[in-house]
Tab-separated table of C-alpha atoms and ligand atoms in Angstrom:
chain	number	residue	atom	x	y	z
A	1	MET	CA	-52.708	-54.397	-60.453
A	2	GLN	CA	-54.672	-57.455	-59.353
A	3	ARG	CA	-55.022	-57.646	-55.584
A	4	ARG	CA	-54.385	-60.965	-53.843
A	5	ARG	CA	-57.688	-62.555	-52.842
A	6	SER	CA	-58.080	-64.755	-49.764
A	7	TRP	CA	-59.774	-68.085	-49.822
A	8	ALA	CA	-61.222	-70.067	-46.928
A	9	GLU	CA	-62.218	-73.597	-46.053
A	10	PRO	CA	-65.040	-75.151	-48.108
A	11	PHE	CA	-67.034	-76.032	-44.958
A	12	LYS	CA	-68.537	-74.378	-41.903
A	13	ILE	CA	-68.421	-75.597	-38.322
A	14	LYS	CA	-71.512	-77.354	-36.967
A	15	MET	CA	-70.174	-78.774	-33.705
A	16	VAL	CA	-67.256	-77.704	-31.547
A	17	GLU	CA	-64.943	-79.576	-29.224
A	18	PRO	CA	-63.645	-77.243	-26.487
A	19	LEU	CA	-59.897	-77.312	-25.843
A	20	ARG	CA	-58.272	-77.043	-22.444
A	21	MET	CA	-55.729	-74.271	-22.047
A	22	THR	CA	-52.670	-75.058	-19.910
A	23	THR	CA	-49.897	-73.062	-18.261
A	24	ARG	CA	-46.230	-73.552	-18.976
A	25	ALA	CA	-45.750	-75.070	-15.507
A	26	GLN	CA	-48.507	-77.611	-16.217
A	27	ARG	CA	-46.914	-78.486	-19.545
A	28	GLU	CA	-43.480	-78.906	-17.986
A	29	ALA	CA	-44.954	-81.318	-15.463
A	30	ALA	CA	-46.903	-83.145	-18.183
A	31	ILE	CA	-43.909	-83.703	-20.477
A	32	GLU	CA	-41.801	-84.956	-17.588
A	33	GLU	CA	-44.589	-87.326	-16.584
A	34	ALA	CA	-44.707	-88.491	-20.233
A	35	GLY	CA	-41.007	-89.390	-20.203
A	36	PHE	CA	-40.266	-86.601	-22.719
A	37	ASN	CA	-42.185	-88.509	-25.371
A	38	THR	CA	-45.091	-86.661	-27.000
A	39	PHE	CA	-46.789	-90.018	-27.694
A	40	LEU	CA	-47.163	-90.498	-23.947
A	41	LEU	CA	-48.863	-87.158	-23.263
A	42	ARG	CA	-52.516	-87.210	-22.386
A	43	SER	CA	-54.558	-85.519	-25.076
A	44	ARG	CA	-56.297	-83.327	-22.478
A	45	ASP	CA	-52.929	-81.663	-21.835
A	46	VAL	CA	-52.501	-80.776	-25.526
A	47	TYR	CA	-53.768	-77.534	-27.049
A	48	ILE	CA	-53.150	-77.986	-30.790
A	49	ASP	CA	-52.572	-81.617	-31.656
A	50	LEU	CA	-50.302	-81.937	-34.664
A	51	LEU	CA	-49.012	-85.370	-33.668
A	52	THR	CA	-50.561	-87.044	-36.664
A	53	ASP	CA	-53.054	-86.785	-39.481
A	54	SER	CA	-54.025	-90.384	-38.791
A	55	GLY	CA	-57.555	-91.009	-37.569
A	56	THR	CA	-57.829	-87.372	-36.500
A	57	ALA	CA	-60.011	-85.981	-39.310
A	58	ALA	CA	-63.318	-84.247	-38.678
A	59	MET	CA	-65.990	-86.302	-40.392
A	60	SER	CA	-68.611	-84.556	-42.486
A	61	ASP	CA	-72.312	-84.418	-41.581
A	62	ARG	CA	-72.851	-86.983	-44.326
A	63	GLN	CA	-70.349	-89.363	-42.784
A	64	TRP	CA	-72.006	-88.963	-39.378
A	65	ALA	CA	-75.389	-89.616	-40.988
A	66	GLY	CA	-73.841	-92.736	-42.514
A	67	MET	CA	-72.801	-93.885	-39.036
A	68	MET	CA	-76.508	-94.166	-38.203
A	69	LEU	CA	-76.981	-96.543	-41.102
A	70	GLY	CA	-74.577	-99.141	-39.714
A	71	ASP	CA	-75.704	-102.648	-40.586
A	72	GLU	CA	-74.046	-104.518	-37.754
A	73	ALA	CA	-74.536	-107.982	-39.213
A	74	TYR	CA	-71.653	-110.356	-38.599
A	75	ALA	CA	-71.645	-111.410	-42.234
A	76	GLY	CA	-72.541	-109.615	-45.460
A	77	SER	CA	-73.149	-106.168	-43.932
A	78	GLU	CA	-74.713	-103.743	-46.394
A	79	ASN	CA	-72.008	-101.241	-45.486
A	80	PHE	CA	-69.313	-103.616	-46.717
A	81	TYR	CA	-70.847	-103.519	-50.188
A	82	HIS	CA	-70.953	-99.722	-50.102
A	83	LEU	CA	-67.304	-99.713	-49.123
A	84	GLU	CA	-66.419	-102.217	-51.829
A	85	ASP	CA	-68.210	-100.058	-54.428
A	86	ALA	CA	-66.482	-96.865	-53.242
A	87	VAL	CA	-63.001	-98.429	-53.272
A	88	ARG	CA	-63.556	-100.007	-56.705
A	89	HIS	CA	-64.906	-96.733	-58.021
A	90	VAL	CA	-62.148	-94.469	-56.650
A	91	TYR	CA	-59.104	-96.792	-56.593
A	92	GLY	CA	-60.157	-99.219	-59.335
A	93	TYR	CA	-59.001	-102.555	-57.876
A	94	LYS	CA	-60.924	-105.811	-58.231
A	95	HIS	CA	-60.876	-107.277	-54.715
A	96	VAL	CA	-61.403	-105.201	-51.563
A	97	ILE	CA	-60.703	-106.614	-48.101
A	98	PRO	CA	-61.378	-104.336	-45.128
A	99	THR	CA	-58.947	-104.277	-42.205
A	100	HIS	CA	-59.048	-102.494	-38.865
A	101	GLN	CA	-56.387	-100.033	-40.086
A	102	GLY	CA	-53.439	-99.855	-42.469
A	103	ARG	CA	-51.079	-102.100	-40.539
A	104	GLY	CA	-53.696	-104.864	-40.557
A	105	ALA	CA	-53.471	-104.872	-44.362
A	106	GLU	CA	-49.655	-104.662	-44.216
A	107	HIS	CA	-49.551	-107.660	-41.903
A	108	ILE	CA	-51.621	-109.804	-44.248
A	109	LEU	CA	-49.786	-108.771	-47.410
A	110	SER	CA	-46.360	-109.314	-45.790
A	111	ARG	CA	-47.308	-112.727	-44.398
A	112	MET	CA	-48.756	-113.894	-47.707
A	113	CYS	CA	-45.967	-112.752	-49.980
A	114	ILE	CA	-42.668	-112.580	-48.057
A	115	LYS	CA	-40.447	-115.590	-47.365
A	116	PRO	CA	-37.466	-115.451	-44.980
A	117	GLY	CA	-34.466	-114.051	-46.859
A	118	ASP	CA	-36.552	-111.964	-49.281
A	119	PHE	CA	-35.897	-108.304	-50.085
A	120	ILE	CA	-38.644	-105.705	-50.351
A	121	PRO	CA	-37.619	-102.520	-52.103
A	122	GLY	CA	-39.559	-99.368	-51.332
A	123	ASN	CA	-39.393	-95.585	-51.669
A	124	MET	CA	-38.247	-94.876	-48.123
A	125	TYR	CA	-39.381	-96.926	-45.175
A	126	PHE	CA	-42.464	-96.406	-43.112
A	127	THR	CA	-42.300	-97.683	-39.545
A	128	THR	CA	-45.185	-100.203	-39.490
A	129	THR	CA	-44.669	-101.305	-43.107
A	130	LYS	CA	-41.005	-102.129	-42.515
A	131	ALA	CA	-41.754	-103.797	-39.178
A	132	HIS	CA	-44.240	-106.199	-40.814
A	133	GLN	CA	-41.831	-106.947	-43.652
A	134	GLU	CA	-39.133	-107.788	-41.105
A	135	LEU	CA	-41.495	-109.874	-38.945
A	136	ALA	CA	-42.232	-111.958	-42.053
A	137	GLY	CA	-38.466	-112.552	-42.487
A	138	GLY	CA	-37.845	-109.989	-45.218
A	139	ARG	CA	-35.452	-107.091	-45.468
A	140	PHE	CA	-36.518	-103.617	-46.556
A	141	VAL	CA	-34.273	-101.913	-49.149
A	142	ASP	CA	-34.595	-98.173	-49.714
A	143	VAL	CA	-34.715	-97.378	-53.438
A	144	ILE	CA	-35.955	-93.805	-53.231
A	145	HIS	CA	-34.007	-91.239	-55.219
A	146	ASP	CA	-31.196	-89.687	-53.135
A	147	ARG	CA	-32.705	-86.223	-53.388
A	148	ALA	CA	-35.435	-87.327	-50.945
A	149	HIS	CA	-32.794	-87.458	-48.219
A	150	ASP	CA	-31.809	-83.820	-48.709
A	151	SER	CA	-34.215	-81.510	-46.889
A	152	THR	CA	-32.974	-78.391	-48.720
A	153	LEU	CA	-33.356	-79.641	-52.269
A	154	GLU	CA	-36.409	-78.376	-54.160
A	155	HIS	CA	-37.840	-80.980	-56.526
A	156	PRO	CA	-41.516	-81.490	-57.432
A	157	PHE	CA	-41.363	-85.288	-57.041
A	158	LYS	CA	-39.039	-86.234	-54.225
A	159	GLY	CA	-40.980	-89.483	-53.778
A	160	ASP	CA	-39.654	-90.850	-57.086
A	161	ILE	CA	-37.880	-94.199	-57.168
A	162	ASP	CA	-34.310	-94.390	-58.440
A	163	LEU	CA	-34.478	-96.945	-61.256
A	164	ALA	CA	-30.737	-97.527	-61.039
A	165	LYS	CA	-31.021	-98.514	-57.358
A	166	LEU	CA	-33.919	-100.848	-58.140
A	167	THR	CA	-32.119	-102.424	-61.100
A	168	SER	CA	-28.969	-102.940	-59.075
A	169	LEU	CA	-30.954	-104.704	-56.327
A	170	ILE	CA	-32.568	-106.988	-58.927
A	171	ASP	CA	-29.110	-107.743	-60.409
A	172	ARG	CA	-27.624	-108.399	-56.990
A	173	VAL	CA	-30.256	-110.669	-55.383
A	174	GLY	CA	-32.340	-111.807	-58.376
A	175	ALA	CA	-36.024	-111.107	-59.073
A	176	GLY	CA	-36.941	-114.406	-57.379
A	177	LYS	CA	-35.941	-112.934	-54.012
A	178	ILE	CA	-38.088	-109.837	-54.485
A	179	PRO	CA	-41.745	-110.702	-53.848
A	180	TYR	CA	-42.913	-107.176	-54.608
A	181	LEU	CA	-41.979	-103.536	-54.784
A	182	CYS	CA	-43.745	-101.378	-52.223
A	183	VAL	CA	-44.501	-97.905	-53.616
A	184	GLN	CA	-45.569	-95.338	-51.081
A	185	CYS	CA	-47.640	-92.475	-52.406
A	186	ASN	CA	-46.763	-89.111	-50.891
A	187	VAL	CA	-43.810	-90.453	-48.972
A	188	ASN	CA	-44.462	-89.836	-45.298
A	189	MET	CA	-40.933	-89.898	-43.876
A	190	ALA	CA	-39.569	-87.783	-46.747
A	191	GLY	CA	-41.915	-84.963	-45.772
A	192	GLY	CA	-45.102	-85.948	-47.598
A	193	GLN	CA	-43.393	-85.826	-50.987
A	194	PRO	CA	-45.175	-87.212	-54.080
A	195	ILE	CA	-44.106	-89.699	-56.715
A	196	SER	CA	-44.701	-88.702	-60.352
A	197	LEU	CA	-46.827	-90.625	-62.819
A	198	ALA	CA	-43.885	-90.703	-65.221
A	199	ASN	CA	-41.706	-92.437	-62.618
A	200	LEU	CA	-44.451	-94.827	-61.594
A	201	ARG	CA	-45.034	-95.829	-65.221
A	202	GLU	CA	-41.339	-96.610	-65.684
A	203	VAL	CA	-41.039	-98.463	-62.392
A	204	SER	CA	-44.139	-100.490	-63.097
A	205	ALA	CA	-42.866	-101.486	-66.562
A	206	LEU	CA	-39.477	-102.473	-65.128
A	207	CYS	CA	-41.101	-104.663	-62.468
A	208	ARG	CA	-43.407	-106.282	-65.019
A	209	ARG	CA	-40.400	-107.204	-67.178
A	210	HIS	CA	-38.886	-108.990	-64.184
A	211	GLY	CA	-42.102	-110.567	-62.968
A	212	ILE	CA	-42.065	-108.526	-59.743
A	213	ARG	CA	-45.399	-107.376	-58.379
A	214	VAL	CA	-46.021	-103.750	-57.467
A	215	PHE	CA	-48.098	-102.929	-54.407
A	216	LEU	CA	-48.912	-99.374	-53.439
A	217	ASP	CA	-49.134	-97.977	-49.988
A	218	ALA	CA	-52.134	-95.897	-51.030
A	219	THR	CA	-52.571	-94.244	-47.624
A	220	ARG	CA	-52.074	-90.734	-49.054
A	221	ALA	CA	-52.548	-91.536	-52.747
A	222	ALA	CA	-55.322	-88.934	-53.231
A	223	GLU	CA	-52.959	-86.217	-51.966
A	224	ASN	CA	-50.293	-87.568	-54.298
A	225	ALA	CA	-52.779	-87.356	-57.184
A	226	TYR	CA	-53.395	-83.687	-56.338
A	227	PHE	CA	-49.670	-82.906	-56.502
A	228	ILE	CA	-49.475	-84.646	-59.876
A	229	GLN	CA	-52.359	-82.486	-61.077
A	230	GLN	CA	-50.608	-79.356	-59.832
A	231	ARG	CA	-47.033	-80.172	-60.837
A	232	GLU	CA	-46.688	-82.817	-63.544
A	233	PRO	CA	-46.557	-81.635	-67.156
A	234	GLY	CA	-49.717	-82.562	-69.042
A	235	CYS	CA	-51.812	-83.285	-65.933
A	236	ALA	CA	-53.248	-79.846	-65.134
A	237	GLY	CA	-56.556	-80.525	-66.854
A	238	ARG	CA	-57.143	-83.921	-65.257
A	239	SER	CA	-59.270	-84.573	-62.173
A	240	ILE	CA	-57.849	-86.008	-58.939
A	241	ARG	CA	-60.079	-89.044	-59.487
A	242	ASP	CA	-58.758	-89.677	-62.943
A	243	ILE	CA	-55.128	-89.403	-61.841
A	244	LEU	CA	-55.705	-91.613	-58.802
A	245	LEU	CA	-57.199	-94.316	-61.019
A	246	GLU	CA	-54.143	-94.198	-63.244
A	247	ILE	CA	-51.792	-94.422	-60.235
A	248	CYS	CA	-53.577	-97.535	-59.028
A	249	SER	CA	-53.755	-99.070	-62.505
A	250	LEU	CA	-49.950	-99.187	-62.488
A	251	SER	CA	-49.965	-101.607	-59.553
A	252	ASP	CA	-51.256	-105.064	-58.627
A	253	GLY	CA	-52.945	-103.963	-55.436
A	254	CYS	CA	-52.501	-101.793	-52.385
A	255	THR	CA	-52.536	-101.547	-48.647
A	256	CYS	CA	-54.267	-98.463	-47.313
A	257	SER	CA	-54.792	-96.772	-43.998
A	258	ALA	CA	-58.170	-95.067	-44.444
A	259	LYS	CA	-57.369	-92.936	-41.384
A	260	LYS	CA	-55.653	-90.357	-43.593
A	261	ASP	CA	-57.000	-89.474	-47.074
A	262	ALA	CA	-60.281	-91.297	-46.500
A	263	LEU	CA	-61.324	-89.012	-43.616
A	264	VAL	CA	-62.265	-91.600	-41.001
A	265	ASN	CA	-61.132	-92.177	-37.446
A	266	ILE	CA	-60.513	-95.896	-37.929
A	267	GLY	CA	-60.262	-98.300	-40.851
A	268	GLY	CA	-58.127	-99.586	-43.677
A	269	PHE	CA	-58.197	-101.994	-46.582
A	270	LEU	CA	-56.182	-104.350	-48.726
A	271	CYS	CA	-56.850	-104.419	-52.469
A	272	LEU	CA	-55.709	-107.091	-54.893
A	273	ASN	CA	-56.311	-107.753	-58.555
A	274	ASP	CA	-55.118	-111.374	-58.483
A	275	ASP	CA	-57.981	-113.796	-57.713
A	276	ALA	CA	-55.887	-116.493	-56.039
A	277	LEU	CA	-53.991	-114.017	-53.855
A	278	ALA	CA	-57.269	-112.373	-52.865
A	279	GLU	CA	-58.670	-115.758	-51.846
A	280	GLU	CA	-55.638	-116.357	-49.642
A	281	ALA	CA	-55.974	-112.883	-48.129
A	282	ARG	CA	-59.642	-113.522	-47.310
A	283	ASN	CA	-58.592	-116.712	-45.533
A	284	MET	CA	-56.016	-114.845	-43.554
A	285	VAL	CA	-58.126	-111.830	-42.657
A	286	VAL	CA	-60.539	-114.131	-40.825
A	287	LEU	CA	-57.685	-115.189	-38.538
A	288	TYR	CA	-56.239	-111.789	-37.759
A	289	GLU	CA	-58.876	-109.122	-38.339
A	290	GLY	CA	-62.368	-110.590	-38.636
A	291	LEU	CA	-64.630	-111.938	-41.365
A	292	HIS	CA	-63.772	-110.650	-44.856
A	293	THR	CA	-66.905	-108.497	-44.919
A	294	TYR	CA	-65.914	-106.505	-41.831
A	295	GLY	CA	-62.169	-106.946	-41.200
A	296	GLY	CA	-62.224	-105.718	-37.609
A	297	LEU	CA	-64.583	-102.805	-38.269
A	298	ALA	CA	-68.150	-102.060	-37.289
A	299	GLY	CA	-70.632	-101.664	-40.128
A	300	ARG	CA	-70.934	-97.967	-39.308
A	301	ASP	CA	-67.157	-97.518	-39.674
A	302	MET	CA	-67.290	-99.001	-43.173
A	303	GLU	CA	-70.167	-96.687	-44.116
A	304	ALA	CA	-68.247	-93.606	-42.933
A	305	MET	CA	-65.236	-94.825	-44.886
A	306	ALA	CA	-67.248	-95.352	-48.088
A	307	ILE	CA	-68.517	-91.764	-47.889
A	308	GLY	CA	-65.107	-90.374	-46.865
A	309	ILE	CA	-63.403	-92.013	-49.841
A	310	GLU	CA	-65.722	-90.175	-52.235
A	311	GLU	CA	-65.197	-86.862	-50.386
A	312	SER	CA	-61.411	-87.302	-50.393
A	313	VAL	CA	-61.091	-86.854	-54.149
A	314	GLU	CA	-63.146	-83.645	-54.372
A	315	GLN	CA	-61.090	-80.801	-55.777
A	316	ASP	CA	-62.247	-78.129	-53.283
A	317	HIS	CA	-61.545	-80.368	-50.312
A	318	MET	CA	-58.048	-81.184	-51.472
A	319	LYS	CA	-57.211	-77.617	-52.404
A	320	ALA	CA	-58.074	-76.463	-48.881
A	321	ARG	CA	-56.334	-79.416	-47.259
A	322	ILE	CA	-53.022	-78.883	-49.025
A	323	GLY	CA	-53.578	-75.107	-48.882
A	324	GLN	CA	-53.581	-75.167	-45.083
A	325	VAL	CA	-50.327	-77.118	-44.970
A	326	THR	CA	-48.804	-74.612	-47.403
A	327	TYR	CA	-50.040	-71.680	-45.283
A	328	LEU	CA	-48.225	-72.999	-42.203
A	329	GLY	CA	-45.089	-73.874	-44.161
A	330	GLU	CA	-44.843	-70.461	-45.796
A	331	ALA	CA	-45.233	-68.696	-42.440
A	332	LEU	CA	-42.208	-70.636	-41.166
A	333	MET	CA	-40.132	-70.192	-44.302
A	334	ARG	CA	-40.628	-66.421	-44.194
A	335	GLU	CA	-38.768	-66.424	-40.850
A	336	GLY	CA	-36.002	-68.696	-42.084
A	337	VAL	CA	-37.057	-71.766	-40.078
A	338	PRO	CA	-35.384	-74.834	-41.657
A	339	ILE	CA	-38.105	-77.111	-43.020
A	340	VAL	CA	-38.187	-79.869	-45.613
A	341	LYS	CA	-38.702	-78.378	-49.056
A	342	PRO	CA	-40.837	-78.292	-51.035
A	343	ILE	CA	-43.791	-78.173	-48.643
A	344	GLY	CA	-45.406	-81.613	-48.673
A	345	GLY	CA	-48.907	-82.961	-48.322
A	346	HIS	CA	-49.767	-83.851	-44.745
A	347	GLY	CA	-47.594	-81.617	-42.638
A	348	ILE	CA	-44.561	-79.466	-42.145
A	349	PHE	CA	-41.330	-81.201	-41.278
A	350	LEU	CA	-38.871	-79.169	-39.231
A	351	ASP	CA	-35.252	-80.031	-39.925
A	352	ALA	CA	-34.179	-80.572	-36.316
A	353	ALA	CA	-30.536	-81.158	-37.186
A	354	ARG	CA	-30.334	-77.642	-38.649
A	355	PHE	CA	-32.731	-76.145	-36.096
A	356	LEU	CA	-30.666	-77.387	-33.140
A	357	PRO	CA	-27.105	-77.746	-34.466
A	358	HIS	CA	-25.714	-77.696	-30.918
A	359	ILE	CA	-27.400	-81.023	-30.041
A	360	PRO	CA	-25.506	-84.111	-31.285
A	361	ARG	CA	-27.536	-86.786	-33.126
A	362	GLU	CA	-26.887	-89.180	-30.223
A	363	GLN	CA	-28.983	-86.835	-28.055
A	364	PHE	CA	-31.962	-86.957	-30.431
A	365	PRO	CA	-32.457	-83.325	-31.457
A	366	ALA	CA	-35.843	-84.009	-33.091
A	367	GLN	CA	-37.206	-85.636	-29.944
A	368	ALA	CA	-35.925	-82.699	-27.898
A	369	LEU	CA	-37.438	-80.161	-30.283
A	370	ALA	CA	-40.860	-81.843	-30.192
A	371	CYS	CA	-40.770	-81.660	-26.385
A	372	ALA	CA	-39.618	-78.032	-26.330
A	373	LEU	CA	-42.417	-77.044	-28.703
A	374	TYR	CA	-44.973	-78.678	-26.454
A	375	VAL	CA	-43.604	-76.881	-23.410
A	376	ASP	CA	-43.638	-73.550	-25.239
A	377	SER	CA	-47.216	-73.596	-26.520
A	378	GLY	CA	-49.012	-76.910	-25.995
A	379	VAL	CA	-48.555	-77.813	-29.681
A	380	ARG	CA	-47.913	-81.531	-29.958
A	381	ALA	CA	-45.655	-82.742	-32.780
A	382	MET	CA	-43.917	-86.035	-33.562
A	383	GLU	CA	-40.279	-87.051	-33.814
A	384	ARG	CA	-39.359	-88.505	-37.200
A	385	GLY	CA	-35.642	-89.102	-36.913
A	386	ALA	CA	-33.287	-91.508	-35.180
A	387	VAL	CA	-35.752	-92.530	-32.475
A	388	SER	CA	-38.289	-93.568	-35.149
A	389	ALA	CA	-35.618	-95.292	-37.258
A	390	GLY	CA	-34.702	-97.718	-34.445
A	391	ARG	CA	-31.677	-100.002	-34.479
A	392	ASN	CA	-29.938	-101.974	-37.203
A	393	PRO	CA	-31.157	-105.587	-36.777
A	394	ASP	CA	-27.659	-106.957	-37.546
A	395	THR	CA	-25.471	-104.700	-35.432
A	396	GLY	CA	-27.890	-103.454	-32.786
A	397	GLN	CA	-26.572	-99.932	-33.368
A	398	ASN	CA	-28.813	-96.873	-33.553
A	399	ILE	CA	-29.696	-95.961	-37.136
A	400	PHE	CA	-29.114	-92.277	-37.828
A	401	PRO	CA	-31.150	-91.481	-40.943
A	402	LYS	CA	-30.111	-88.486	-43.018
A	403	LEU	CA	-33.326	-86.746	-42.050
A	404	GLU	CA	-33.764	-85.831	-38.387
A	405	LEU	CA	-37.217	-84.275	-38.442
A	406	VAL	CA	-40.079	-83.042	-36.312
A	407	ARG	CA	-43.402	-83.453	-38.025
A	408	LEU	CA	-46.188	-80.936	-37.541
A	409	THR	CA	-48.977	-83.000	-39.036
A	410	LEU	CA	-52.276	-81.414	-39.927
A	411	PRO	CA	-55.479	-83.284	-39.197
A	412	ARG	CA	-57.984	-82.854	-42.017
A	413	ARG	CA	-60.771	-80.268	-41.576
A	414	VAL	CA	-60.022	-79.847	-37.835
A	415	TYR	CA	-58.051	-76.656	-37.169
A	416	THR	CA	-58.460	-73.098	-38.409
A	417	GLN	CA	-56.012	-70.628	-39.846
A	418	ALA	CA	-55.760	-69.025	-36.369
A	419	HIS	CA	-54.498	-72.337	-34.961
A	420	MET	CA	-51.885	-72.353	-37.707
A	421	ASP	CA	-50.791	-68.847	-36.679
A	422	VAL	CA	-50.362	-69.941	-33.052
A	423	ALA	CA	-48.340	-72.995	-34.084
A	424	ALA	CA	-46.154	-70.944	-36.441
A	425	GLU	CA	-45.462	-68.272	-33.820
A	426	SER	CA	-44.396	-70.896	-31.304
A	427	VAL	CA	-41.991	-72.570	-33.740
A	428	ILE	CA	-40.522	-69.184	-34.692
A	429	GLU	CA	-40.074	-68.235	-31.046
A	430	LEU	CA	-38.277	-71.512	-30.392
A	431	PHE	CA	-36.093	-71.022	-33.445
A	432	ARG	CA	-34.940	-67.714	-31.955
A	433	ASN	CA	-34.232	-69.437	-28.633
A	434	ALA	CA	-32.850	-72.661	-30.088
A	435	PRO	CA	-29.629	-72.734	-28.014
A	436	LYS	CA	-31.761	-73.095	-24.871
A	437	VAL	CA	-33.057	-76.508	-25.929
A	438	VAL	CA	-31.179	-79.456	-24.404
A	439	GLY	CA	-30.736	-83.005	-25.726
A	440	LEU	CA	-32.215	-86.244	-24.399
A	441	ARG	CA	-31.094	-89.753	-23.460
A	442	PHE	CA	-33.123	-92.964	-23.259
A	443	THR	CA	-34.314	-94.137	-19.854
A	444	PHE	CA	-36.484	-96.899	-21.367
A	445	GLU	CA	-36.269	-98.363	-24.855
A	446	PRO	CA	-38.919	-100.830	-26.125
A	447	LYS	CA	-37.953	-103.556	-28.604
A	448	HIS	CA	-40.466	-102.868	-31.403
A	449	LEU	CA	-41.420	-99.455	-32.824
A	450	ARG	CA	-39.603	-97.862	-29.932
A	451	PHE	CA	-40.741	-94.299	-30.611
A	452	PHE	CA	-44.268	-95.038	-29.422
A	453	GLN	CA	-43.446	-95.939	-25.827
A	454	ALA	CA	-39.823	-94.937	-25.193
A	455	ARG	CA	-38.995	-92.732	-22.217
A	456	PHE	CA	-36.248	-90.128	-21.997
A	457	ALA	CA	-34.596	-87.637	-19.668
A	458	PRO	CA	-32.793	-84.387	-20.492
A	459	VAL	CA	-29.017	-84.829	-20.624
A	460	THR	CA	-28.564	-81.828	-18.342
A	461	GLY	CA	-30.965	-80.532	-15.724
A	462	ALA	CA	-34.581	-81.566	-15.507
A	463	ARG	CA	-35.928	-79.493	-18.377
A	464	VAL	CA	-35.736	-79.903	-22.104
A	465	LEU	CA	-36.227	-76.198	-22.662
A	466	LEU	CA	-34.160	-73.931	-20.460
A	467	THR	CA	-36.391	-70.906	-20.842
A	468	GLU	CA	-36.685	-67.556	-19.114
A	469	ASP	CA	-39.002	-69.263	-16.651
A	470	ALA	CA	-36.464	-71.931	-15.921
A	471	ASP	CA	-33.824	-69.276	-15.347
A	472	ALA	CA	-36.217	-67.273	-13.192
A	473	PRO	CA	-34.035	-66.908	-10.063
A	474	VAL	CA	-31.412	-65.115	-12.158
A	475	SER	CA	-33.521	-62.885	-14.367
A	476	ARG	CA	-35.974	-61.868	-11.646
A	477	CYS	CA	-33.346	-61.030	-9.060
A	478	CYS	CA	-33.857	-57.525	-7.580
A	479	CYS	CA	-30.232	-56.495	-8.006
A	480	GLY	CA	-30.393	-57.336	-11.706
A	481	ALA	CA	-27.095	-59.184	-11.578
A	482	GLY	CA	-28.467	-62.515	-10.450
A	483	GLY	CA	-26.433	-62.604	-7.278
A	484	CYS	CA	-28.815	-61.071	-4.718
A	485	ARG	CA	-29.248	-63.254	-1.613
A	486	GLU	CA	-32.365	-61.551	-0.194
A	487	ASN	CA	-34.658	-62.328	-3.082
A	488	GLY	CA	-33.001	-65.597	-4.040
B	501	F0G	N1	-48.416	-96.382	-44.296
B	501	F0G	C1	-48.180	-95.077	-44.120
B	501	F0G	C2	-47.498	-94.296	-45.202
B	501	F0G	C3	-48.565	-94.454	-42.926
B	501	F0G	O1	-48.329	-93.149	-42.770
B	501	F0G	C4	-49.218	-95.227	-41.929
B	501	F0G	C5	-49.578	-94.625	-40.661
B	501	F0G	C6	-49.425	-96.573	-42.156
B	501	F0G	C7	-49.020	-97.118	-43.357
B	501	F0G	C8	-50.057	-97.460	-41.120
B	501	F0G	O2	-51.420	-97.209	-41.040
B	501	F0G	O3	-51.725	-96.381	-38.703
B	501	F0G	O4	-53.654	-97.158	-40.079
B	501	F0G	O5	-52.017	-98.778	-39.206
B	501	F0G	N2	-49.159	-93.514	-40.290
B	501	F0G	C9	-49.498	-92.813	-39.071
B	501	F0G	C10	-48.713	-91.536	-39.015
B	501	F0G	C11	-49.398	-93.627	-37.837
B	501	F0G	O6	-48.842	-90.840	-37.995
B	501	F0G	O7	-47.990	-91.212	-39.960
B	501	F0G	P1	-52.239	-97.391	-39.667
């Protein structure tokens, strides 16, 4: 019988960043101070930071060496040309316009293409993407296949677009009201779920027939390409590079946050194949980001990005990256923790509605779970449920999306398997003590992207997690019955 063989990361550690250990009492004070919003915690109070995979990657020695080669010229920086070459080489588009991060590119694309009253279909919303579409006067329409909204359903390509939904939107509003289709690769809010090449080919052909442009959100397109290689019939022998080029060839351009796949701490880009549109984008980038050869970035940032883009499509890197996410997910599944299935690309998504069935949706179970996890172990996660979804612009009512999730997002090349074990044990412990977690209510609600800066309070008591510690006077009482006056 063949014995299972372990594998490990394809890198070794050259520099370490010490972490501060905290006590439960310190964490309780910190989360209260942060208004029960993990975004408002100070990073020094966090042990394992799984808030996001955005801008949190460890750069390679080559990227750091590249930082020393920054050509900080205002115009025509050498690093811009390296970046342009890398993006053309790996993504295959004609025009490359750097931006300070993904939302900078989204802003420019939305402003250029969307007129008030337009509709922008997409495979599930992403917060900043939808916000920029709405600011430009458009309305986002979700055309992802329904299975993406079911956390229990196993399907290899839950990012796929439902052609019937897209066709019915075109029939209803007319192609003239649809400036473009926005296709997200490895759909973030669905749990990091990929779109298949087969679906993308069909969608792209449909849009071409109607004269509708297709723009990718290529933020996690390399991870999507890996899933296609692993799961799509006929793709097993193809390289990530080759698949990524085909994905991009099915679109007219992309927005991209380089803070994810591309392994940098800051940066993004907008790509376009159309010359006239690219000219307009270059005009606009000067207003909002900076000259078209730096787009809000330092030369050194562009150099690190150029190198990171090439590293992002290496097979060994991607195998370890997705492998670590799978390792954490499988540890949780073995204990019956409800997570989005199948395990996605950039993190594990806890199904908070099933994890905490005693907390009504109006009391934001995912927000409460993220806070309870932090209190338990110093692991910081992110709410991806009703708080993130915001309010319906017409009615002002809270939107309650089908998925009420907590995202444990894995930074690239940062944490070890031992960190994953600690995170898994904490989630499992909480799952066993789930009834002790209490819901939350808003005490402050910002107008835009409310999840970033909102503040909350527990609906009962002062703590989100009513743990043994919180119950201390009862359990530690000398008479054992919790009623002893002497020892309080
Ligand atoms: N598109 C997707 C799919 C994203 O996940 C993000 C960012 C953006 C666009 C915006 O890019 O942050 O560089 O401006 N996602 C981060 C996250 C914030 O934590 O998921 P940005």
